[in-house]
mmCIF file of C-alpha atoms in Angstrom:
data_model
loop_
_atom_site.group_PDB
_atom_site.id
_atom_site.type_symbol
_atom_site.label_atom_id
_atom_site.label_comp_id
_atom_site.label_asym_id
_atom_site.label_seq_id
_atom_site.Cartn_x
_atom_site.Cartn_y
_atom_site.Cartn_z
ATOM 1 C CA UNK A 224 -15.807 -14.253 7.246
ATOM 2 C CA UNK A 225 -12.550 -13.774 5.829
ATOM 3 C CA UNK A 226 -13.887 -13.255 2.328
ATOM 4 C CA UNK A 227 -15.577 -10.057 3.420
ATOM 5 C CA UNK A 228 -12.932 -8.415 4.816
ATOM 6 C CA UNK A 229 -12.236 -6.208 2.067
ATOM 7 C CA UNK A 230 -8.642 -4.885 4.585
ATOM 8 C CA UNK A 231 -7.912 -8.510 4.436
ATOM 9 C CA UNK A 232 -7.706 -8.636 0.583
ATOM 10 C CA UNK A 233 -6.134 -4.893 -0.299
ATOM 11 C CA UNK A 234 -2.869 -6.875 2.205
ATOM 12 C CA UNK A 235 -2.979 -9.947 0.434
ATOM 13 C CA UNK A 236 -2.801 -8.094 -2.595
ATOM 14 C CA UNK A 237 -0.260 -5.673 -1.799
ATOM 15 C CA UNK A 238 2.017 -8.550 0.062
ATOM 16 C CA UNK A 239 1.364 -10.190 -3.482
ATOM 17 C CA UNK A 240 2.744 -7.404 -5.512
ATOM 18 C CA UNK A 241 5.637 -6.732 -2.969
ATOM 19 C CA UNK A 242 6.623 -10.170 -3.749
ATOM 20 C CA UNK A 243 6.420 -9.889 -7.141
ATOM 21 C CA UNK A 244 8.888 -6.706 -7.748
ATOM 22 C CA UNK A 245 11.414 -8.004 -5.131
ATOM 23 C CA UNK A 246 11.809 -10.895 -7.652
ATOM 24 C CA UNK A 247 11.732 -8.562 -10.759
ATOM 25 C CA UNK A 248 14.361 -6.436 -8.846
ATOM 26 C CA UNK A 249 16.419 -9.172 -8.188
ATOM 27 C CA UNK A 250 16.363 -10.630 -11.363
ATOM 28 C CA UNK A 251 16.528 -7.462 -13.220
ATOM 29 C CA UNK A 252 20.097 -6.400 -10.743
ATOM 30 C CA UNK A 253 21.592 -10.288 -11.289
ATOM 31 C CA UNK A 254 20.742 -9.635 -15.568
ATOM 32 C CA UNK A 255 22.879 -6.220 -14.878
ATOM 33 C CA UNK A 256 25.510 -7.357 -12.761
ATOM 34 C CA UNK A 257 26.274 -10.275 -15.266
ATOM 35 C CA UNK A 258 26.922 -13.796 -14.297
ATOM 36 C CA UNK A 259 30.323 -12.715 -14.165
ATOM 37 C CA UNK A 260 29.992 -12.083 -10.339
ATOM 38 C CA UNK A 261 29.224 -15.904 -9.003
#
């Protein structure tokens, strides 16, 4: 029962949100460096 694995969720989650700021970080440091740089 994966769905009661309450560990199994708080990783998923917290995998999730990982995800989630590496992209806003990357975004956020190409917006500062400038497209000047490519």
């Amino acid at each position: 029962d994966m769905i009661r694995l309450p560990m199994f969720w708080v990783v998923a989650t917290a995998s999730g949100f990982l995800g989630l700021g590496i992209s806003f970080t990357s975004m956020w440091f190409l917006h500062q460096t400038g497209p000047t740089t490519f």
